[in-house]
Structures are given as C-alpha cells and as structure tokens.
C-alpha cells in the first residue's frame, strides 16, 4: 500500500511540476500582453485542475494556494478587475511558493504560504472594491440621464431561470419533460449516441524515473554478463557463433530501447528559462528577450537534470555580464532590447547546446589582468596562450571579472561549478567571443550517460579506457620527435606545441609528479616508437603515451565506491568481456594536473 501511495505521489509531482512550469510561462506571456483573454482562460483552467488534483491527494496547502490563484484569475476572466504590476509580482511570488510546495513533497517539509495567499486575497478585494466603486458611479450617471418610464420598464421586467435552463438543455443530448412548470413544457433534443459513453485510454504511461534507472542498471549488468559469457565460450567445442550473434543483437536492442525511454526533449527544460530571463532582466534593469530553437532535440533526462543549474547560471551570466544597459546599447547602435539565443541540435552521437548573446563580449585584456591578480597564470604563460585559452580561464575556481556584487554575479563563484558539472557527464564547454558583438557558449554533451564510447589501451598488463569525447587523434612518434624542457616533455602536433606525459609515470607512486615525469622518457632509445593518444579538454591539448592501443568499445561505466571515489585520474570502472576490471581515465583531472605542474615551476 505504501509503495502505491508513493507512486501516486510521484505521478502527482510530475504532473504538478509540468503545470507549475506552464503557469510560469503563461504568466510571463500575460505580463507582455495583459489584454490577452485566452492566456487568462488557460491559467484559470490549469489552476483549477491543479487544485482538484492536490485536494484528491490530500495536499491541502497546495490546493489552498491554487484555489486562491483560481479565484484571482476567475475574477479577471469575468472582468471584475484589471491586472497591474502589483498583481503580477504577487502571482509570480505565489508561483515560487507553489514550486517550493511541490518540491517539498519529496521530504515532507512544511512551506509557509499563508502570507502570499493573504496578500493575493487582499489584492482581489481591493481591486474588486475599486472596480465596483467605478461601476456604481457609472450607473448613477447613466440612471440620471434615463427617462422615468424607461427605468420603470426595466424594473417591472421579471427575470426567470427558464431561459437559462432552456439554453442549458439545448446543449445536452437527452429528452426531459418538466412537470413542475405551469404550462408543462416539454423540451425535445437529440438522443445520446452510445458511442460517446465508451471509456478510452491514453497511449501514454507515466513511469517514475527511479524505475527506469533500476531497469537500465539491470540491462547494464546483462550486457556485461553477455560479454563475459561470449568471450569465455568463443572457440570452445559446441559454441555456436550464430547464437552468440543473436544474443548480442537482442540484448543490444533491449539496451537501446531502455535508453530511448529515458530520452526527453530539451524543450522540457528550455521553456523554464523564460521565467529565469524575465526575473534576471528585472533584477539588472535590462530589456532582454529569449529566443529558443531546437526544443525537440532529445537527450538523457539525467544529463538534462545535472546540467540544468549550469544552464541557468550561464543565462544569468549572459544577462549580467554580457547584455548592456539599454542606453549603452543605443549608444553602440544596437536595439535597446538584448537577445539571448538558446539553441540545441544533434551532433554525431552527442547533443550541442548553445547560449549566444548580442552583448558586449568578453574583454580579453581584463581576463588576463584578473587571472594574473588571482595567481592563476604567470606573465610567461600568458605570452604563450591564445585568446581562446585565455577566455577559458574564467572557468577556474574563484575567477570573476565583475566589479560590483549583484544578486546574479560578482560573488567569485559559479563558472567553475558549470565546468565541473559538464565534466561529470563527460561533456565539454567552449567560448567564442567578439568584443562589442557578443559571446557564444557551446556545450557538447553526450546524449546518454548509460553507454560511453571509449578507446581501450594497455599499460603493462592493465587495460584502461579513455572517453572518445575527449580523443582527437592517435599518433605514433619516435623519441626524436619529443623534446625535453625544464617543465616536462613537449611535441609538435598539427603545428601546435603540446605537452606530452607518459601515463606509466603518472600512475606510479613515490615522489612528486615533477620528479617522476622524465622516468620513462629517459629509458627510451633514440629510434624507439611510442603510441600517443591526443586529447583536448577545456581548450588544453596534451599527448598521453601508452604501451599498447587495443580497440574502440562502448562501455557501461560504474562510479567508484567509497573509499575509492576520490582516486585521482580515474572517473569510474567497467567490466570487460574477459572479466577484467577496466579503469576509465578522468581526463579533466589529468590535464589540470599537467597544467598546474607547469604553472608551479615557472
């Protein structure tokens, strides 16, 4: 019984959050077009439905607040009073409280709502009284101008509910004889079509996300076990390759079918940002419009959830740092209203999300000065960095170019959190900016977290995996192609000088990384050939020397359990077909370690 109650609760929350998002979007549109009656009608309908659902579930606080909003928009719908800024601000506040109420259902926390409910009730009464006073004055004026006999005719005209009843009956499909009426009036209408009373079912079934996650984990275990059995039986007597192929096909189809069920359209998240832009614009006293493209692009729900806070921060950052004040834009020959474009589209096996503003762009020189003052780089390093590498410094912890603290920015935190969230799902982030023109932020994300494309390689007898999302190329060099400098080893790749690290030295224990960095290089002979995997992360490209390249393979990565969850350079593990545990490299920590080592030895 408890499980059923929890399931109904989750279903209510899912529908309630969708209704809450719709109300936010509708109210944002209504604020721009306050005379649009269809929007008022839709808000009234949604609040009425939400109130009923909450009452049915026993969530009286949510039902009470929804009832107040229903009363408000019912009165507006019937023309009892007009919308104004005070009402809009109160309703937006009420929606924020309602959002907290819905979220609090997870942990049964109490959310205070009486204050905003009372405020809206007072606004309703005040607005009604004002309107009634105006109508009364208007009626008195009209009454004094009408002839006496005309007024008498109006007074003596009897009103009955008969005409209203007739109108109601005409809309329904049944026959009724009202014997209680003086003239025994019979009203005939069409008979009910039996087909109308048929019960219909929706083709959609709502399933809690937790069930999908559990199902995907089980499918992952099935795939690992399939690979293990297949590998162990290949070549043995009685083994049938056709049966293996069929098993692989069926299990793979099952895996991708479950993954597809977890996909959601990015519009599910993007449409929430209309309210975010509205609030941020008001906070910064700027005029900003949000334009959305590619709402139908599909991505794993868990990825969208992890990246949602980062997207909110990036959009707010674009408004705070990027979009200029209206008078500045006008002086620069721009429209007073700034524009933020939020786009998404598929790219190979991933999803691209772009946030572009037409603001003032990022001041590269200001970034350099701030990075130097924070000790993030040295002058020598800056001289070797291109503009793109400099701009990526804004993602370093504690970096901020804001001169003033506001509610949106200037607190010295934020952009590094965006990078960490992107790293955690195997994504990448890049920035293109032009001073005076605007900034484009591009996030390249995997479409699913369940399966990860990797390149397998060996160090000694141990197999490792590196995500393909970071891999640019695989090259073969000799020792003569490498150059030893004071801070490490470098090589030339596509006309660019890159750092090179022997992973064997990186994973050794004892001494500092700086002390170990030349061990394997010193053991090489002049003509020895080495395999190098070129990877790029956060605008930084490095070459990683491995003992042996194996193959590309899709894997199911499992996170490390405590106390190994904080191991440097490893993000997780997978199980290969031979039963071996295969660590997955954490490219972000490796590249950052190489970069920081270079910085500390300048």
Coordinates of C-alpha atoms in Angstrom, one line a residue, residues 479 484 489 502 518-525:
X479 CA 61.9 9.6 -29.2
X484 CA 62.7 17.7 -23.0
X489 CA 58.1 17.0 -22.3
X502 CA 53.9 9.1 -20.1
X518 CA 61.0 12.0 -17.0
X519 CA 61.4 8.4 -15.9
X520 CA 60.0 6.6 -19.0
X521 CA 61.4 9.2 -21.4
X522 CA 65.0 8.6 -20.1
X523 CA 64.6 4.8 -20.7
X524 CA 63.7 5.2 -24.4
X525 CA 66.2 4.6 -27.1

